[in-house]
mmCIF file of C-alpha atoms and ligand atoms in Angstrom:
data_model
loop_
_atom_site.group_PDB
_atom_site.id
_atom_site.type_symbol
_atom_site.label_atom_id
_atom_site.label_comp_id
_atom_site.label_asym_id
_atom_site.label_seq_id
_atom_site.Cartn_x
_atom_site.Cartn_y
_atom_site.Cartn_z
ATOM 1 C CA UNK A 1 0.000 0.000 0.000
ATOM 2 C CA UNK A 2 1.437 3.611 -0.754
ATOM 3 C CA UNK A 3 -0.609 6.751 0.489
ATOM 4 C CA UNK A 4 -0.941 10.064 -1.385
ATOM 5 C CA UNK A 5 -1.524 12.262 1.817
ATOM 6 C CA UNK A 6 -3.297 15.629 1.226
ATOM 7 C CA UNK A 7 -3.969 14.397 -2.120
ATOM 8 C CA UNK A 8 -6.107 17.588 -3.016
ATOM 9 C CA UNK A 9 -7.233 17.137 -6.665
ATOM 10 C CA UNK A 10 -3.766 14.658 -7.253
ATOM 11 C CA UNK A 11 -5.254 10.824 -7.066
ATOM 12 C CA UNK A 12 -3.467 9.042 -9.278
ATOM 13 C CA UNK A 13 -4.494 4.846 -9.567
ATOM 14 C CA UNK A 14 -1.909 2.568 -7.389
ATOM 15 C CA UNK A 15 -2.025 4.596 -4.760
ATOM 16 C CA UNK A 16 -4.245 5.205 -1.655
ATOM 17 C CA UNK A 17 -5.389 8.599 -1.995
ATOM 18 C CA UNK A 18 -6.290 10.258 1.571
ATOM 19 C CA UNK A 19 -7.718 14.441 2.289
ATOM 20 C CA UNK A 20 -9.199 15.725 5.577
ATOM 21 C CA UNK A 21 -11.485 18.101 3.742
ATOM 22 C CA UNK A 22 -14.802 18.670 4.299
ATOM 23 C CA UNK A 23 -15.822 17.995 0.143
ATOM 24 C CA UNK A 24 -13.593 15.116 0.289
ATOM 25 C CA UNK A 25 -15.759 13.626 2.922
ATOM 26 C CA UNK A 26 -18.774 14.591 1.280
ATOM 27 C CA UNK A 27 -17.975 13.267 -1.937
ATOM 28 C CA UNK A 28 -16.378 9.871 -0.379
ATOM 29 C CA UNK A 29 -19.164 8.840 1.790
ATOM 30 C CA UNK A 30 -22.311 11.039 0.287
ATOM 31 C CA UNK A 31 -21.288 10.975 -3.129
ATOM 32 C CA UNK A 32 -25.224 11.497 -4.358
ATOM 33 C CA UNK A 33 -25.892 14.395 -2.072
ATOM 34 C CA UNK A 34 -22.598 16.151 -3.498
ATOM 35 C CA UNK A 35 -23.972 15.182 -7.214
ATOM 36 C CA UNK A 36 -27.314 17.050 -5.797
ATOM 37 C CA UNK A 37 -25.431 20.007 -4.868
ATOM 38 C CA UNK A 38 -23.056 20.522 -7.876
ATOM 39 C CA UNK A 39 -26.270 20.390 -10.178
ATOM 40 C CA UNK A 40 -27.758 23.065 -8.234
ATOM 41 C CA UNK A 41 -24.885 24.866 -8.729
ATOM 42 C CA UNK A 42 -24.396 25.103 -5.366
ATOM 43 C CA UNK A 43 -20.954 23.732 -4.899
ATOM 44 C CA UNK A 44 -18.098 23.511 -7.881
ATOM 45 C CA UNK A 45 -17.434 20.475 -9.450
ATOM 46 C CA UNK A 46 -15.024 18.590 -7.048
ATOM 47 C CA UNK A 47 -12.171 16.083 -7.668
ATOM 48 C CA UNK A 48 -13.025 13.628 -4.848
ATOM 49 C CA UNK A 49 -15.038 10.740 -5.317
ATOM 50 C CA UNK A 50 -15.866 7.579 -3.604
ATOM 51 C CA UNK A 51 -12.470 6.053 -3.919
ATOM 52 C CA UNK A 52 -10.833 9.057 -2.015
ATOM 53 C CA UNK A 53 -9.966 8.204 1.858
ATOM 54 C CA UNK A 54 -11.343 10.716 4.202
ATOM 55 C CA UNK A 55 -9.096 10.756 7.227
ATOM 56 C CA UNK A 56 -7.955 14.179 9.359
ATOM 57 C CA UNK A 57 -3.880 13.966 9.234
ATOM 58 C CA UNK A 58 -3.930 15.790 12.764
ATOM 59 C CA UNK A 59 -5.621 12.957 14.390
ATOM 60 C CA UNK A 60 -3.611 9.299 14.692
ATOM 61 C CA UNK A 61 -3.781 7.502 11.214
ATOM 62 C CA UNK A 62 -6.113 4.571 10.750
ATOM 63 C CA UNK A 63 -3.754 2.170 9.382
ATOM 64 C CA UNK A 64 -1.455 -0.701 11.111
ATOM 65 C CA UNK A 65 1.802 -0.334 12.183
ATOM 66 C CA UNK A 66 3.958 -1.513 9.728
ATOM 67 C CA UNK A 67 1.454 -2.260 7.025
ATOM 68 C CA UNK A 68 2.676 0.889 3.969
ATOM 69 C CA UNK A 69 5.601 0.692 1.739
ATOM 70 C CA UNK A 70 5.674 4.323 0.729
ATOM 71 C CA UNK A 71 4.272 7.402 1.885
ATOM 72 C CA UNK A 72 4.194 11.251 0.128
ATOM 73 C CA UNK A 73 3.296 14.617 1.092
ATOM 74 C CA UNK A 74 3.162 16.930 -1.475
ATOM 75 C CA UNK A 75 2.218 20.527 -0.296
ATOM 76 C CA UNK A 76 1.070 19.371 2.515
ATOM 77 C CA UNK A 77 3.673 19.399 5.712
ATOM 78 C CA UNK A 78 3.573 23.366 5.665
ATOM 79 C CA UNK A 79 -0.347 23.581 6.230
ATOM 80 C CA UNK A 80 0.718 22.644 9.877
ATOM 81 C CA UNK A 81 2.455 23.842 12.854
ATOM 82 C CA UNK A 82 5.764 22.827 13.479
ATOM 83 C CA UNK A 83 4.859 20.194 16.264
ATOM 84 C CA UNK A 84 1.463 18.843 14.209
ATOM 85 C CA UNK A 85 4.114 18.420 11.293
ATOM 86 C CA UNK A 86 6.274 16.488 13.826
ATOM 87 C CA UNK A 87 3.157 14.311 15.198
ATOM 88 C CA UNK A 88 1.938 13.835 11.388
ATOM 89 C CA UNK A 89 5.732 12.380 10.592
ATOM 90 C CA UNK A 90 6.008 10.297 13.668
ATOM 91 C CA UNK A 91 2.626 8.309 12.394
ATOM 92 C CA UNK A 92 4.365 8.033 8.537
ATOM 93 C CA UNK A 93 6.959 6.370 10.279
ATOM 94 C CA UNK A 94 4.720 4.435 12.523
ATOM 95 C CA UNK A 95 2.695 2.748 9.466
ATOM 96 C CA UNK A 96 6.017 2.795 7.385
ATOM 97 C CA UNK A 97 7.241 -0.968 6.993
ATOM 98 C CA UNK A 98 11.290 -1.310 7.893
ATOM 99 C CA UNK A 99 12.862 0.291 4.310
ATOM 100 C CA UNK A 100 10.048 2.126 3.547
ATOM 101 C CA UNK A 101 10.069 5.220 1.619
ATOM 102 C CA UNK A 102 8.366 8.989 2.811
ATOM 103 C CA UNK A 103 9.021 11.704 0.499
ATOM 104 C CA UNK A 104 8.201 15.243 1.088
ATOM 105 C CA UNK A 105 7.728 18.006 -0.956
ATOM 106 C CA UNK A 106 7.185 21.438 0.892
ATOM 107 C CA UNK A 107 7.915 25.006 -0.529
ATOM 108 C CA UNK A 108 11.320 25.924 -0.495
ATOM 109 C CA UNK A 109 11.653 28.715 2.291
ATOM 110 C CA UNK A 110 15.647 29.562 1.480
ATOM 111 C CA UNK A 111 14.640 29.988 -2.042
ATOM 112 C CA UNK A 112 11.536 32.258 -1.082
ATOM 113 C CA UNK A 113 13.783 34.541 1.240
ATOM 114 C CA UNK A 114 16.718 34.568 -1.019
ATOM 115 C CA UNK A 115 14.407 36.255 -3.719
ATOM 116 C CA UNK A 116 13.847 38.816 -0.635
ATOM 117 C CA UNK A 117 17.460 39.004 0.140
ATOM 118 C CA UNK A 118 18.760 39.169 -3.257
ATOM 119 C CA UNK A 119 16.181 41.849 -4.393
ATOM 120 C CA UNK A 120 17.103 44.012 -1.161
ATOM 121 C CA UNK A 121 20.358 43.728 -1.246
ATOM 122 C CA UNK A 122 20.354 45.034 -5.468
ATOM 123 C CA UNK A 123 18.080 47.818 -3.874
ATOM 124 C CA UNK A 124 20.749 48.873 -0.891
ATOM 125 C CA UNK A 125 23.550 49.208 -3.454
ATOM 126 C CA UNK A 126 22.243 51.599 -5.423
ATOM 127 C CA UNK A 127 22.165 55.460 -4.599
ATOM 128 C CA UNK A 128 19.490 55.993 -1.839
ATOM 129 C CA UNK A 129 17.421 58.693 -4.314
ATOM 130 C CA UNK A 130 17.004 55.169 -6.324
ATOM 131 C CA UNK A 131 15.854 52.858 -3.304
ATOM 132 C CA UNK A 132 12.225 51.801 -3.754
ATOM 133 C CA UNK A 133 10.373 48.864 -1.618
ATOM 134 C CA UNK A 134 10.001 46.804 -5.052
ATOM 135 C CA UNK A 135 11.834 43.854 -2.413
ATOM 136 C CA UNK A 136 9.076 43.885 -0.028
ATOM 137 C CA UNK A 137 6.479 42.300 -2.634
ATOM 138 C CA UNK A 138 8.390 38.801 -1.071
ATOM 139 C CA UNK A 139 7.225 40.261 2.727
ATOM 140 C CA UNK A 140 3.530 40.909 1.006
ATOM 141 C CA UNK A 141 3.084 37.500 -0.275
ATOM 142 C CA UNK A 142 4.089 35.775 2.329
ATOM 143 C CA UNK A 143 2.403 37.868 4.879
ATOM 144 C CA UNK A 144 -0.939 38.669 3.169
ATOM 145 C CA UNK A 145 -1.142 35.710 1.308
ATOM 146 C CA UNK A 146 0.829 32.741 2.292
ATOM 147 C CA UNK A 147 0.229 32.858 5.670
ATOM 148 C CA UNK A 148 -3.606 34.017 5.508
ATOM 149 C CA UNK A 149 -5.361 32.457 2.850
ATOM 150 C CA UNK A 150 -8.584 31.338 4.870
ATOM 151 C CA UNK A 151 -10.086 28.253 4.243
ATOM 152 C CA UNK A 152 -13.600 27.825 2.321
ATOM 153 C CA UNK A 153 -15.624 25.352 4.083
ATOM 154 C CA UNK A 154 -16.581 22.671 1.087
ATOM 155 C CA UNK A 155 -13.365 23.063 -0.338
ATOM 156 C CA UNK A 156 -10.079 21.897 0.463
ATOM 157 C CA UNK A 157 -8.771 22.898 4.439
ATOM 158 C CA UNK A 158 -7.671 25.778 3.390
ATOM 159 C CA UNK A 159 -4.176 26.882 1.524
ATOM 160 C CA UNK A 160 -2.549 29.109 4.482
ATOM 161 C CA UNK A 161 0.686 28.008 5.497
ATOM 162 C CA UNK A 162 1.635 27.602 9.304
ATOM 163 C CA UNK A 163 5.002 26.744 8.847
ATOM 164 C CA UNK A 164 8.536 26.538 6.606
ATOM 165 C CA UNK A 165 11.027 24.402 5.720
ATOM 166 C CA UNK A 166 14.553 24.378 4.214
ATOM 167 C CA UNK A 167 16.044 21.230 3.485
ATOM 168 C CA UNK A 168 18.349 21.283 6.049
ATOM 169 C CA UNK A 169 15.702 21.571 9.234
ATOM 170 C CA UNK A 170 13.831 18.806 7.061
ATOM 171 C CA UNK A 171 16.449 16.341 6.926
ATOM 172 C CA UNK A 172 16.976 17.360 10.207
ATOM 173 C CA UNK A 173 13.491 16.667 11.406
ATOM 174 C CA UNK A 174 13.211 13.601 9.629
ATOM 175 C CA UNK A 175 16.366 12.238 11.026
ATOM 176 C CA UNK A 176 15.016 13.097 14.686
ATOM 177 C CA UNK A 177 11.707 10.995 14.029
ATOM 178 C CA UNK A 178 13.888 8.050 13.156
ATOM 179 C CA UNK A 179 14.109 7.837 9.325
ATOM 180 C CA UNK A 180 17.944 6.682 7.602
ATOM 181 C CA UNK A 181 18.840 7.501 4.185
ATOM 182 C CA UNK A 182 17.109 11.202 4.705
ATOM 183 C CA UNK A 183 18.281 13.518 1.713
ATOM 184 C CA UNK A 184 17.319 15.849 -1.461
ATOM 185 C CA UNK A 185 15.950 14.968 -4.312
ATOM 186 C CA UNK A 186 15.118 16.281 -7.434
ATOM 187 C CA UNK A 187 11.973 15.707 -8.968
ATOM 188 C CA UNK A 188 10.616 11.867 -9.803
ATOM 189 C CA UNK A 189 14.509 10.646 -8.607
ATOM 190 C CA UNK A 190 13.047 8.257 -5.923
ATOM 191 C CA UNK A 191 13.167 4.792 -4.475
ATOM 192 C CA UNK A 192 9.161 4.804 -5.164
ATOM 193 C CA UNK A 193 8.809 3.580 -9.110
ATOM 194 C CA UNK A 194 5.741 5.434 -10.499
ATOM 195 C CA UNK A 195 6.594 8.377 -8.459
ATOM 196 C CA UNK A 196 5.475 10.427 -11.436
ATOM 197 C CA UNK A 197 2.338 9.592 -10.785
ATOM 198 C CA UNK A 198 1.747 11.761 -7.514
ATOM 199 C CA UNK A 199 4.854 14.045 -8.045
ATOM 200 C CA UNK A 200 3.560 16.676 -10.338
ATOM 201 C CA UNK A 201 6.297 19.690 -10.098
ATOM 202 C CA UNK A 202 9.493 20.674 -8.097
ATOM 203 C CA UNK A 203 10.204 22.349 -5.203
ATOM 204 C CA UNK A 204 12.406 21.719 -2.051
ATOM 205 C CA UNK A 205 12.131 17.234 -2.207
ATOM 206 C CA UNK A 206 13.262 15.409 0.639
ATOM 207 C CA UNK A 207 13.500 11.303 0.875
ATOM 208 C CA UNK A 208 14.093 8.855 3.529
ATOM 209 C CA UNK A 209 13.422 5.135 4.695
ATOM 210 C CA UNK A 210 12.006 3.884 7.643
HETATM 211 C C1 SAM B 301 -2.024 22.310 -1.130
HETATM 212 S S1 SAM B 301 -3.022 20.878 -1.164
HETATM 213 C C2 SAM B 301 -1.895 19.670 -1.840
HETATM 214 C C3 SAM B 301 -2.538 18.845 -2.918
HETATM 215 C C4 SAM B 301 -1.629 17.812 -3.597
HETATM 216 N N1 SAM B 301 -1.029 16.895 -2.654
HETATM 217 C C5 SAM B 301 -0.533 18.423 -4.451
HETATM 218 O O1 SAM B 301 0.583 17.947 -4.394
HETATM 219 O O2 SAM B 301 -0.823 19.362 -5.212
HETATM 220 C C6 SAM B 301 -3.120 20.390 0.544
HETATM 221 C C7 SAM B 301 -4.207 19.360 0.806
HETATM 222 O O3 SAM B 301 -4.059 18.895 2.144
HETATM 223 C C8 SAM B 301 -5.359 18.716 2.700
HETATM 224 N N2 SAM B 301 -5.261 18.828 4.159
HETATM 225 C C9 SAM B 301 -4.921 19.938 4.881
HETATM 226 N N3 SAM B 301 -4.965 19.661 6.195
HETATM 227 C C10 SAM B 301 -5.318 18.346 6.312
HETATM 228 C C11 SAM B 301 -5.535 17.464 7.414
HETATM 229 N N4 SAM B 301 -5.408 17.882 8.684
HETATM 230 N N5 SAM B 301 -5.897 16.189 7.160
HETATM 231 C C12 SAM B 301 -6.026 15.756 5.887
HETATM 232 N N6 SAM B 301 -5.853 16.529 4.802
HETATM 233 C C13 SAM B 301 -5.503 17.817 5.014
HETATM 234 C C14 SAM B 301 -6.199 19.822 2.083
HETATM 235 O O4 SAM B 301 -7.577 19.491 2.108
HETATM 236 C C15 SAM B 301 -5.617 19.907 0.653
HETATM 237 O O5 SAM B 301 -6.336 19.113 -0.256
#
């Protein structure tokens, strides 16, 4: 079994695909009820069905010690706080099987604030009657937008971001759980063979075993 956590709209065949949301319980358990409502145009057309697994990745996961050969997170890991992010990686490696393979993909936070830093820092070497606060778009965004982004209740749980992650406190937070191996990776190089399936685009990739 391999699980696709925080699949969002990604559900790719093979793999076990799981979201906390409240449309992707709807449309997993009441499937007719959400047909009712998109007709009446009063919800959008969703990508959950009845073969998505509802299951809240803040509570302890519903599946055996032991019992998963792979798990991923894409875009998922920074939608909690630091220590729900721990608790969430402690149960990947509690289902993992010995070897098994968790790969995360999170936004890469040095490469967000090096935009802000490199920007600046063009900015402070020119003549001060130049100087604008073009840089502090990077402050905006992250401020205004990555960080607040409320959620819409029959969507997904909402896009805000309540932490960030470089790759070395990932590595270093995977290591601390438990997981060997822990390292980089660039996008689809895995020990998981139809990664391509859930891995749709590059950012900050980290891989380890159990
Ligand atoms: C940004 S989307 C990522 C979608 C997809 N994995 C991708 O790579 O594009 C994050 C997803 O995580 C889900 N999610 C957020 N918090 C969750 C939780 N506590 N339990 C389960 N799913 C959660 C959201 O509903 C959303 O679909």
């Amino acid at each position: 079994m391999k699980l696709n956590l925080g699949c969002g709209p990604v559900q790719p065949e093979g793999w076990v695909n799981v979201d906390g949301s409240n449309r992707a319980w709807l449309a997993s358990r009441l499937p007719w009820i959400d047909r009712i409502c998109v007709s009446c145009k009063l919800f959008a057309p969703t990508d959950f069905n009845p073969s998505t697994v509802w299951a809240n990745l803040l509570k302890r996961f519903p599946w055996d010690d032991r019992s998963v050969q792979a798990v991923y997170l894409g875009e998922i890991l920074e939608h909690f706080t630091r220590e729900e992010g721990e608790g969430l990686l402690r149960e990947c490696h509690r289902v993992l099987e010995l070897g098994g393979v968790i790969r995360v993909r999170v936004p890469d936070d040095a490469a967000f604030w090096g935009n802000y830093v490199r920007e600046y820092e063009a900015t402070r070497r020119l003549p001060r009657t130049q100087w604008s606060s073009d840089h502090t778009r990077w402050t905006r965004m992250h401020f205004q937008e990555v960080c607040t982004t409320r959620p819409k209740p029959w969507r997904s749980m909402g896009h805000y971001h309540k932490f960030g992650y470089d790759d070395v406190s990932l590595i270093l937070l995977l290591e601390k759980i438990g997981f060997r191996e822990v390292d980089r990776r660039r996008l689809h190089e895995s020990r998981i063979d139809d990664i391509q399936a859930v891995e749709n685009r590059y950012d900050l990739i980290v891989e380890g075993i159990a």
